[in-house]
XYZ file of C-alpha atoms in Angstrom:
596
model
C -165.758 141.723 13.252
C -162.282 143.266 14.374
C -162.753 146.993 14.903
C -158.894 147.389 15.626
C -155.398 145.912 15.235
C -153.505 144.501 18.130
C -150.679 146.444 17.570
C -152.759 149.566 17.170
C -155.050 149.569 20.794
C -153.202 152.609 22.788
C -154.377 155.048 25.455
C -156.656 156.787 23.171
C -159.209 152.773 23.228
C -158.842 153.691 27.099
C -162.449 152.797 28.593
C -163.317 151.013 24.924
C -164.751 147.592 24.345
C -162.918 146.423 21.159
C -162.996 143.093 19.226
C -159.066 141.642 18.430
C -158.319 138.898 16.071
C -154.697 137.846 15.993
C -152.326 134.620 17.131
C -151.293 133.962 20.565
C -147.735 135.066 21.087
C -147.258 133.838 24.081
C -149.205 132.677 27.540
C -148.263 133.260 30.916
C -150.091 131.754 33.992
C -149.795 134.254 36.876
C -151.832 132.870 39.938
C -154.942 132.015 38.425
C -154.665 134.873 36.174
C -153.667 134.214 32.560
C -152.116 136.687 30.096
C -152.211 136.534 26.427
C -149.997 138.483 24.453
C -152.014 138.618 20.874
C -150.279 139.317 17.652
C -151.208 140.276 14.279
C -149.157 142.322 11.878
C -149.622 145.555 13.856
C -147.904 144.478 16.809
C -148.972 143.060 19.983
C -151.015 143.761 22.623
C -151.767 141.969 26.494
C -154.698 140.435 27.161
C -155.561 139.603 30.486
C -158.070 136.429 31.298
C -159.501 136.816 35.285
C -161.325 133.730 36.703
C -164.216 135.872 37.096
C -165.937 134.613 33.881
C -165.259 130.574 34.196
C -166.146 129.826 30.677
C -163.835 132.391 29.453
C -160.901 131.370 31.342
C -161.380 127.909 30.686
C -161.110 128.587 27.002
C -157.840 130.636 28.131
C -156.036 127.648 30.433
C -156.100 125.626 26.685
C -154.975 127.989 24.466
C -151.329 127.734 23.136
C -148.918 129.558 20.842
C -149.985 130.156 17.874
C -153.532 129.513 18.273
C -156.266 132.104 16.304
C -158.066 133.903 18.568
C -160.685 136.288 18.766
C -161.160 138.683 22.010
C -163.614 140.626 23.052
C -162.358 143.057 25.993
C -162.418 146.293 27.877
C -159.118 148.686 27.239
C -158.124 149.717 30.333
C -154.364 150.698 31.944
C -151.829 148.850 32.922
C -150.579 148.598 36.926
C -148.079 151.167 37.862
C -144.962 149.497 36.838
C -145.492 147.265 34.598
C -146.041 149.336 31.789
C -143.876 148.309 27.931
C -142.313 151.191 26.516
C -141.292 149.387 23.303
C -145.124 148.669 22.494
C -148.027 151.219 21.342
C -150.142 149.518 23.852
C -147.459 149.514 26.041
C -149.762 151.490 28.745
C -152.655 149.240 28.106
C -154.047 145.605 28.729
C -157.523 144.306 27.979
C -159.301 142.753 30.109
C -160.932 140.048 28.343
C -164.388 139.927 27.889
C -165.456 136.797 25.182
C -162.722 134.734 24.251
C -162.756 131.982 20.736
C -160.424 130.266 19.216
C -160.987 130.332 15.667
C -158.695 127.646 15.087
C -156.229 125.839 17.380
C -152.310 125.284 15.901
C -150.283 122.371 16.252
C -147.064 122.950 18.446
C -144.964 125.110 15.809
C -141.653 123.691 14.994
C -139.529 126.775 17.012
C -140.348 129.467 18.926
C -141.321 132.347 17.216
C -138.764 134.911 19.295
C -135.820 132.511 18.967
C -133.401 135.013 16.879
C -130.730 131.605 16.113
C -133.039 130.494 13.562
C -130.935 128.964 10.766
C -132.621 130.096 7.253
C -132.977 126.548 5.981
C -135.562 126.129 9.010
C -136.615 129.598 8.144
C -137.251 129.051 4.494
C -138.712 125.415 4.949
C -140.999 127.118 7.400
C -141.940 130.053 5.701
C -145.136 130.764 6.521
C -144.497 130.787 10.194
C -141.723 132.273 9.814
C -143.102 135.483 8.305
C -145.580 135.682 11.432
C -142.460 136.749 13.120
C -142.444 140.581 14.033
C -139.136 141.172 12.391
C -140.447 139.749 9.214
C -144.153 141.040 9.155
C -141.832 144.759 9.847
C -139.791 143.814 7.150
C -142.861 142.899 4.687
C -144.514 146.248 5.440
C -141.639 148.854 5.206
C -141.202 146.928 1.701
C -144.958 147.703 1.199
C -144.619 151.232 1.805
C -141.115 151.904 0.088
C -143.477 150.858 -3.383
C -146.233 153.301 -2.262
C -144.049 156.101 -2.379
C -142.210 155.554 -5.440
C -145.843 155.134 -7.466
C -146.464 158.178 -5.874
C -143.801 160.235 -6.762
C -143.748 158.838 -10.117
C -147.358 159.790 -10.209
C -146.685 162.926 -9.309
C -144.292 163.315 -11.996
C -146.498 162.189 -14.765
C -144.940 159.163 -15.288
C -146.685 156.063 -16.010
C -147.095 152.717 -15.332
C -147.314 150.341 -17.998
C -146.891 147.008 -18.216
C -144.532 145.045 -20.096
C -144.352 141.073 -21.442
C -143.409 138.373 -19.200
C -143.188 135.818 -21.936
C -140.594 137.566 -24.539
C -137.451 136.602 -26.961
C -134.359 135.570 -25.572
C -130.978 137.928 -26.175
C -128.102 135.979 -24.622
C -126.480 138.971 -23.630
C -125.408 139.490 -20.245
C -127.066 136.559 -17.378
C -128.405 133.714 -18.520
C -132.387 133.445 -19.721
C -134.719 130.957 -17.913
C -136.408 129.963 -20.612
C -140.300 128.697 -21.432
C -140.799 125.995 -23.527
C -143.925 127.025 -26.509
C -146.498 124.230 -26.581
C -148.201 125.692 -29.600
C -144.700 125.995 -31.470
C -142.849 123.088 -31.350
C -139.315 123.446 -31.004
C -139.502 127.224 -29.732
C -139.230 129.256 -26.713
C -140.288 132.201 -24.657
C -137.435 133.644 -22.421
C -138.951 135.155 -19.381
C -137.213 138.585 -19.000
C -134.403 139.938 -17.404
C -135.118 143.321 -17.494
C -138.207 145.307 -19.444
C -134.919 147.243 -21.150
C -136.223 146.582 -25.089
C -139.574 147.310 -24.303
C -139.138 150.384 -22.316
C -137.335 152.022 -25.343
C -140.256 151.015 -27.571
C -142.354 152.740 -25.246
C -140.239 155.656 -25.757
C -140.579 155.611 -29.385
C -143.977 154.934 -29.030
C -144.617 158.599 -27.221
C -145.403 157.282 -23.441
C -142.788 159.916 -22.471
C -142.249 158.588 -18.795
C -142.837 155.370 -18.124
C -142.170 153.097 -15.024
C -143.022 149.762 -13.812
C -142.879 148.293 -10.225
C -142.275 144.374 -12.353
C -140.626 140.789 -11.557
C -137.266 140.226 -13.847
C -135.243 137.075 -14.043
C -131.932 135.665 -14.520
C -130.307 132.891 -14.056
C -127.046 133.428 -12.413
C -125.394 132.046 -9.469
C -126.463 133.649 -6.155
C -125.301 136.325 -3.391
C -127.213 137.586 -0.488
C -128.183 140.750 -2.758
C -129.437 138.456 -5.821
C -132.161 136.137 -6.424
C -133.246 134.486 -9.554
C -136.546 136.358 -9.671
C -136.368 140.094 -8.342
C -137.990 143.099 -7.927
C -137.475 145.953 -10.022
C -137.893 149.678 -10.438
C -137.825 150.822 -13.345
C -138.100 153.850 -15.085
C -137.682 155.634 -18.646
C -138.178 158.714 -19.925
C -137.670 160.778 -23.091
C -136.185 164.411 -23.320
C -134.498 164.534 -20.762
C -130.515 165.298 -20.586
C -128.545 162.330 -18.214
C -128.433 164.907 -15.243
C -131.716 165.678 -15.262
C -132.460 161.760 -15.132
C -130.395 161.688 -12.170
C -131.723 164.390 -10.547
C -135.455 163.273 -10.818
C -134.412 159.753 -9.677
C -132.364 160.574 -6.770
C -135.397 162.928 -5.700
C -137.086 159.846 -5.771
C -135.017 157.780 -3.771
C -134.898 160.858 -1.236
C -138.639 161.416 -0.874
C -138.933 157.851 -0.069
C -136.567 157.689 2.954
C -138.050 160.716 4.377
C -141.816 159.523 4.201
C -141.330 155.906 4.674
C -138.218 155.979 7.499
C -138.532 160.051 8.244
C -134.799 160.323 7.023
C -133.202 163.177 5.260
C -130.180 161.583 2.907
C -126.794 163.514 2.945
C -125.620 165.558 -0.443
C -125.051 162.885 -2.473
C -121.237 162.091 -3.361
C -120.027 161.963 -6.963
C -117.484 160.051 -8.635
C -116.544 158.984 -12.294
C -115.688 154.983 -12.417
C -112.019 155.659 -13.045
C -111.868 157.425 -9.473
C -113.898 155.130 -7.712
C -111.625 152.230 -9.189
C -108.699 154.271 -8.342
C -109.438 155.197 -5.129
C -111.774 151.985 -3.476
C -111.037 149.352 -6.188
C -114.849 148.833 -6.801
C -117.617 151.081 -8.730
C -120.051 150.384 -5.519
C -117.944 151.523 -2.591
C -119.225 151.681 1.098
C -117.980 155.270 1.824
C -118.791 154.361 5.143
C -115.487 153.077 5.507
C -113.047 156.000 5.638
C -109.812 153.757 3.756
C -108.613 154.798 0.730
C -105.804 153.143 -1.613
C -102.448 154.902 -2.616
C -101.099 154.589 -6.103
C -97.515 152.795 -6.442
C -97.448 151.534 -9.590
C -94.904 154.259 -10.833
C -93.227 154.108 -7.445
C -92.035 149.933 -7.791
C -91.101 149.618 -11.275
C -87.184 149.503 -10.182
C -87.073 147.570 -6.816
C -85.692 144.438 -6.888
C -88.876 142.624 -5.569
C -90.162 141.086 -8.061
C -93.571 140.592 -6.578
C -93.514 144.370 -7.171
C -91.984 145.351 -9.959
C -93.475 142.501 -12.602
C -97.300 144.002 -12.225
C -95.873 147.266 -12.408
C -93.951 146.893 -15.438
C -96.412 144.900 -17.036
C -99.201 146.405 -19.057
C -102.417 146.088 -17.187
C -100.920 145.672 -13.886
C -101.124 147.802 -10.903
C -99.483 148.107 -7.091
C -101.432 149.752 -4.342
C -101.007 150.614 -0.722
C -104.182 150.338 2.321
C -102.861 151.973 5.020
C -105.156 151.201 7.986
C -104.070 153.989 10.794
C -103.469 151.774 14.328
C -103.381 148.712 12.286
C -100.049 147.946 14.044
C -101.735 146.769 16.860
C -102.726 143.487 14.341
C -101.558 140.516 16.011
C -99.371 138.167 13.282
C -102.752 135.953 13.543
C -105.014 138.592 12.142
C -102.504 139.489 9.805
C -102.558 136.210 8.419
C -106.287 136.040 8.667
C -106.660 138.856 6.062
C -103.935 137.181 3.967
C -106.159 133.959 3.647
C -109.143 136.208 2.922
C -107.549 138.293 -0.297
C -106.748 134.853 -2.142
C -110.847 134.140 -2.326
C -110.371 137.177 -4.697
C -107.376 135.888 -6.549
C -104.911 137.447 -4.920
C -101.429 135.192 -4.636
C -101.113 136.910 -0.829
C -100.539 139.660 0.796
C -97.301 142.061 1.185
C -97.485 144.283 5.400
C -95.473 147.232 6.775
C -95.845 147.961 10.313
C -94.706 151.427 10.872
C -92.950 151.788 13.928
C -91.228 154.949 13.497
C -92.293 156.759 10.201
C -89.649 159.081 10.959
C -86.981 156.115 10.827
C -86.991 154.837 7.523
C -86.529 151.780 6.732
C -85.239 151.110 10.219
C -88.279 152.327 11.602
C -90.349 150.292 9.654
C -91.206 145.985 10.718
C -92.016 143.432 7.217
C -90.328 140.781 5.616
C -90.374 142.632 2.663
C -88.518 146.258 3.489
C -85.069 144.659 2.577
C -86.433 144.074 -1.131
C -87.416 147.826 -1.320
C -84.648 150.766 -2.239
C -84.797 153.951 0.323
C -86.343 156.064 -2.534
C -89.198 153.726 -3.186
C -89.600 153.402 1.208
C -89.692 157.263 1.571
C -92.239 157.505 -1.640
C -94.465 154.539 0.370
C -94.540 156.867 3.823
C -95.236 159.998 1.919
C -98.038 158.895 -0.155
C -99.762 157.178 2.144
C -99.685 159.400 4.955
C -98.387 156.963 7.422
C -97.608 157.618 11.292
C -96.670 155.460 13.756
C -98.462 152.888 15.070
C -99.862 151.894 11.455
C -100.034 149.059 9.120
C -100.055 149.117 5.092
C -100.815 146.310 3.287
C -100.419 146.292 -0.091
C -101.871 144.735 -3.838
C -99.506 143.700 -7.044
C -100.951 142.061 -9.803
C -103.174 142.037 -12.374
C -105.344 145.873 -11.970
C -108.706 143.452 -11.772
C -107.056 141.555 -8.686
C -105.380 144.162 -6.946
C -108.922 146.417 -6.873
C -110.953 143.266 -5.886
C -108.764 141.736 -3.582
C -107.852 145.074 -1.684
C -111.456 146.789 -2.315
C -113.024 143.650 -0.320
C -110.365 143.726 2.248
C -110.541 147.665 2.336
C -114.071 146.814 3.290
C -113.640 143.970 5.892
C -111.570 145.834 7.807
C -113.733 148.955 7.745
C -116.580 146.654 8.897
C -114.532 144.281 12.270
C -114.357 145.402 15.656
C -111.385 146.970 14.771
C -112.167 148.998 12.355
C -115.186 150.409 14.423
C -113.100 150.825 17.798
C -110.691 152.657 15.860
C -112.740 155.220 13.552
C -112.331 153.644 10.439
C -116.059 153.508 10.240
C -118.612 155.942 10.476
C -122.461 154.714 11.155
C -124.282 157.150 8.070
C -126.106 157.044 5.087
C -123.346 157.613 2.507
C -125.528 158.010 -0.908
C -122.882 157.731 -4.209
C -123.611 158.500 -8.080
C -120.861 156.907 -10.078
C -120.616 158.258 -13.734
C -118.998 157.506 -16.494
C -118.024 154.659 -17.377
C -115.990 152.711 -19.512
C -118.451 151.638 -22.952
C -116.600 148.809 -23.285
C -114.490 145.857 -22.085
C -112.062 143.588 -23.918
C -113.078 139.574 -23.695
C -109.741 137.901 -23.029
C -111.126 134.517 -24.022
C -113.473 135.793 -27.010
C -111.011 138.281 -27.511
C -113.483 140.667 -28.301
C -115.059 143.789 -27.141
C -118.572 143.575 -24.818
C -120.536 146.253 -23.628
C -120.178 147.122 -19.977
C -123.948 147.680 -19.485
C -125.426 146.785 -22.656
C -125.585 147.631 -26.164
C -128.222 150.366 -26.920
C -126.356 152.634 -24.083
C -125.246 156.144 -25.612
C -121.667 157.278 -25.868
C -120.114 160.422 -24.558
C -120.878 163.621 -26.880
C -117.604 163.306 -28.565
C -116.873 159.267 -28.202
C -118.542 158.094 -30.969
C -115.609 157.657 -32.892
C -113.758 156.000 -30.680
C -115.757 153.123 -30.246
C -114.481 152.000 -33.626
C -111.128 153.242 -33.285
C -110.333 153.124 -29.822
C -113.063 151.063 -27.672
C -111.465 151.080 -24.437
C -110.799 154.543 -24.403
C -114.600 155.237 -24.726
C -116.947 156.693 -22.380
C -120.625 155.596 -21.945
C -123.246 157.885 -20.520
C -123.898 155.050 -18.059
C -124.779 156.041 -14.039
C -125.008 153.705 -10.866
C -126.860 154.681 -7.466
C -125.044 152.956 -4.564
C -125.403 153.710 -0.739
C -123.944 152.395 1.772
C -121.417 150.056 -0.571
C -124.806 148.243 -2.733
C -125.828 149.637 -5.645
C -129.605 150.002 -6.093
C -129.855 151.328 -9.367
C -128.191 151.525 -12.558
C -129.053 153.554 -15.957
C -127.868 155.407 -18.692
C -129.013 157.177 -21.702
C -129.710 155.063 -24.512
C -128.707 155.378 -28.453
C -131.350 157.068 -30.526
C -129.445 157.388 -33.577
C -129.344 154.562 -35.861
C -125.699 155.839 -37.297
C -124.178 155.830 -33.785
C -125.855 152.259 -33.090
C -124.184 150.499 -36.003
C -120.829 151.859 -34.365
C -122.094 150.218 -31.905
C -122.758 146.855 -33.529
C -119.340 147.402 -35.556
C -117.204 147.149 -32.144
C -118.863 144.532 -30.704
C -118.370 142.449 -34.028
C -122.078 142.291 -34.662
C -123.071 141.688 -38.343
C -126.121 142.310 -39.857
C -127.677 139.490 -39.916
C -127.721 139.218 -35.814
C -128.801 142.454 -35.308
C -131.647 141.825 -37.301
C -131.938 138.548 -35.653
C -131.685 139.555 -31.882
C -132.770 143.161 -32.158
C -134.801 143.525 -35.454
C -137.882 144.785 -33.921
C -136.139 147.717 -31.895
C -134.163 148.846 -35.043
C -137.002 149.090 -37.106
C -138.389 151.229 -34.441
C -135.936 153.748 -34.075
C -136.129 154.398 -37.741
C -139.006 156.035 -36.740
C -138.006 159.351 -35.445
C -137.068 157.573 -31.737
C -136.670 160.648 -29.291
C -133.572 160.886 -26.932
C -134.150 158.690 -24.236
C -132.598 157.197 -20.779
C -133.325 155.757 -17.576
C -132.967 153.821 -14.850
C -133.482 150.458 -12.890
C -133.459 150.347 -9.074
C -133.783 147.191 -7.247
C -136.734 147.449 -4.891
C -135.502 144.102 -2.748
C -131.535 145.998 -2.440
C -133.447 149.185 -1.537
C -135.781 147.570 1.199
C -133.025 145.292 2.831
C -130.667 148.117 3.161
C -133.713 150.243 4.975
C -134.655 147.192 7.204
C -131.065 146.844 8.066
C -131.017 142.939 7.267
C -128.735 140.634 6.225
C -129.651 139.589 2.975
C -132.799 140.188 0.340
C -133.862 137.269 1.195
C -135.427 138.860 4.244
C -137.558 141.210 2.606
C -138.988 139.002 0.332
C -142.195 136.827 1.064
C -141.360 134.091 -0.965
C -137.316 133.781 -1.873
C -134.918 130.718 -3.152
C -131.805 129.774 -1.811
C -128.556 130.553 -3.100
C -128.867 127.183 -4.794
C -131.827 128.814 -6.482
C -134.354 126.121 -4.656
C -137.479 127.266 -2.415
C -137.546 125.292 0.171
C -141.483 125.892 1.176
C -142.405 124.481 -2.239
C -139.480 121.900 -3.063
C -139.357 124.018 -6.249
C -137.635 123.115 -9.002
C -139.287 119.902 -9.491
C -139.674 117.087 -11.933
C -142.865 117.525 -14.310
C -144.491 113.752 -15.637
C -143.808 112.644 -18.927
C -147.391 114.216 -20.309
C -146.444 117.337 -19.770
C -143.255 116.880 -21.426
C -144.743 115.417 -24.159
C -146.803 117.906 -24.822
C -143.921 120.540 -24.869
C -142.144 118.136 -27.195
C -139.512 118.217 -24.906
C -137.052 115.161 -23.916
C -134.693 114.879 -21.027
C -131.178 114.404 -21.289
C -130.282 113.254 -17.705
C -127.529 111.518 -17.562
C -128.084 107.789 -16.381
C -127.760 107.224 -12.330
C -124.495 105.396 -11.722
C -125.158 101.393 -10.304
């Protein structure tokens, strides 16, 4: 048997005989003597094959990539020179003693190195795919990022229970996939989206602190940070005041970069979701990226450009500056680049000032927009913004909701180019955020109705309860997001207790009686029962991995994930069932008919 990893054989073997099991990486014929680099999730290591034993090298001269091999060899160092400082057994080779192949491969369809993969051959592929070093990495820090939050949670006294996959479905929020009941014709299971219900029970039932490392589901369209079937943290616990949750959950988060990457996370940043809207446009901003927006609604209620002065007169509206210091250097192309770019977000384009001379006015100033804008309104833009020469503003009027997506996402692309790293507009850190606070509610335009922001069982402010029936908008939830590095990784708040301030609850969001009862029956009846304060929080275990890898997208910390079309490629999943099957669920398709 194996009595070490590849990756693992170092100086320390030195003299050793050792047994290896792994896949060929690669093989190299140097004048009659043939190297192996073998692989298994450790690493590599080189394995050299001298004519000396015949039968041995023979095996060698036919072995390919990917091939399973087992070695038996002598550790012994590596010629002056050729040493691999990039490898634990960078210092070593073994000199190959027995060699087997366990089992030979067929030629794989790419090359395991090639790093121009697209990710339909990657997911189609998937198995050989996560052979590849940056995957089996990737697999392994995700591994040990769940060690050490069971540990810490341990260590707290929380514990883990586990909650149903097969449960009732609330359409609130995502979408349900739903499960079809054999037994009960007609009915469904909904698998969940989130153990939220069940962790309050849990609560109620006396559990205290409970958390779950558990699979959640929704069906919702796809980005590179979602999947319809994710990983999630998640944790609840009673007694405890909304800063204390916080604390004991960012404590968390922070023990877990230091013992899985051996990093110590900055102070963390705090902002309420009015100032975070205010000041980045979103409630997960990358303060990495050192732009800010400048307030000008007030400022553009009198000019005579109306592109300006209609969102600013007009209730729910907003106008705000980005200036981006050196951005006068922007080519007209680039400019229009970026214009292109804020209408994916629903802006109708997007208003520039280069500043030439900020000590000019107007005349200092280059835009086909200054002659639109009075001197006062000009002087306000310069001295709010901070400009100097040599910079470019651009600027957002519409609809608040546009103006903070369209300008938050450009505040970030710019951060992010060449540019914006050549001209410190970026800094390379861990930038850890808590936003707090926000809004309980948000008005429906279509429904026109009030929704909850997170969702319905999540406490107001001490002091808000009455506004949620007289004023909704105005009130505050004790809601909390995690977000580093512009993702957010977990999200919380303290939940309602109180059956008096629920049924405020249900009253704003026009829920009657009867579907309370009907969605939520079984938790109501439960906090009747002396349910203690509560809260918690959810973090996203995929979000928290990719970010540590430094990848792309979740997808490439996940064994097994879907496209953003929601399809796994390895599998051909979805797929069509036979007509038995669907029989026996008493279920009949609806297709519509192929056209001839």
């Amino acid at each position: 048997m194996r009595t070490t990893y590849c990756g693992l054989v170092s100086e320390a073997l030195m003299g050793q005989t050792v047994t290896l099991m792994g896949w060929a990486h690669r093989r190299r014929d140097h004048g009659g003597v043939i190297f192996i680099d073998l692989r298994d999730r450790e690493g590599l290591v080189q394995i050299v094959c001298d004519p000396d034993r015949p039968e041995m090298f023979k095996t060698a001269e036919d072995v390919r990539n990917e091939f399973c091999l087992k070695v038996v060899g002598k550790v012994r160092a590596r010629p002056a020179g050729t040493e691999n400082s990039n490898l634990v057994s960078g210092k070593i080779e073994v000199l190959a003693l027995e060699l087997e192949v366990l089992n030979a491969s067929v030629t794989p369809p790419f090359q395991l190195d090639d790093e121009n993969l697209s990710e339909t051959v990657r997911l189609t592929h998937r198995v050989l795919d996560l052979r590849r070093p940056a995957m089996q990495k990737n697999m392994m820090l995700r591994y040990k990022v769940a060690i050490e939050v069971r540990k810490f949670l341990d260590e707290q006294g929380f514990i883990d229970i586990e909650t149903p996959m097969l449960t009732k479905s609330t359409p609130e929020g995502a979408r349900d996939y739903l499960v079809p009941s054999r037994v009960h014709d007609g009915m469904f299971f909904a698998l969940p989206q989130s153990p939220q219900l069940f962790k309050q029970l849990l609560m109620v039932a006396g559990f205290d602190r409970y958390y779950q490392i558990t699979k959640c589901f929704r069906d919702e369209d796809l980005r590179a940070d979602r999947q319809p079937e994710f990983t999630q943290i998640d944790i609840e616990t009673s007694f405890l005041a909304e800063e204390e949750i916080r604390a004991i959950t960012e404590a968390m988060i922070r023990t877990v970069f230091r013992k899985v990457m051996g990093i110590e996370l900055p102070v963390y940043a705090q902002l309420s979701y009015t100032e975070a809207m205010h000041r980045y446009g979103s409630d997960k901003p990358d303060l990495r990226v050192k732009l800010q927006f400048t307030e000008l609604t007030d400022v553009m209620k009198d000019v005579d450009f109306k592109v300006f002065s209609t969102p600013a007169t007009t209730p729910g509206g907003r106008v705000a500056a980005l200036r981006v210091p050196g951005g006068g250097e922007m080519s007209r192309g680039e400019i229009d680049a970026y214009t292109e770019f804020v209408k994916i977000y629903g802006a109708k384009g997007l208003a520039w000032v280069k500043v030439n001379d900020a000590g000019k006015g107007r005349e200092g100033l280059q835009s086909p927009i200054v002659k639109n804008l009075h001197d006062a309104a000009i002087a306000e833009i310069i001295a709010r913004t901070g400009a100097r020469n040599g910079d470019l503003i651009f600027f957002g009027a519409d609809r608040e909701k546009v103006v903070n997506d369209a300008l938050g996402a450009l505040r970030v692309k710019v951060g992010h180019s060449e540019f914006g790293r050549t001209h410190d507009l970026f800094e390379d850190k861990w930038a850890p955020l808590w936003v707090v606070d926000f809004p309980m509610f948000e008005h429906d335009e279509e429904a026109d109705r009030w929704v909850a922001v997170h969702h319905p069982f999540t406490a107001p402010k001490d002091g808000h309860e009455d506004l949620m029936t007289t004023d909704p908008g105005k009130c505050v939830a004790k809601a909390y997001d995690m977000v580093l590095n512009g993702w957010e990784i977990g999200g919380g708040s303290v939940r309602i207790h109180r059956a008096d301030v629920q049924a405020k609850v249900f009253e704003a969001l026009k829920i009657g009686p009867d579907e309370q009862q009907l969605k939520f029956g079984f938790l109501l009846d439960a906090l009747q029962y002396g349910a203690p304060p509560h809260g918690g929080l959810a973090f996203g275990l995929d979000r928290i991995a990719t970010l540590m890898a430094g990848a792309e997208s979740i997808r490439d910390v996940i064994a097994f994930p879907k496209t953003q079309r929601a399809q796994c490629l390895l599998t051909m999943a979805p797929s069509a069932v036979d007509e038995k099957q669907l029989r026996e669920l008493h279920i009949r398709l609806r297709n519509p008919t192929p056209a001839a």
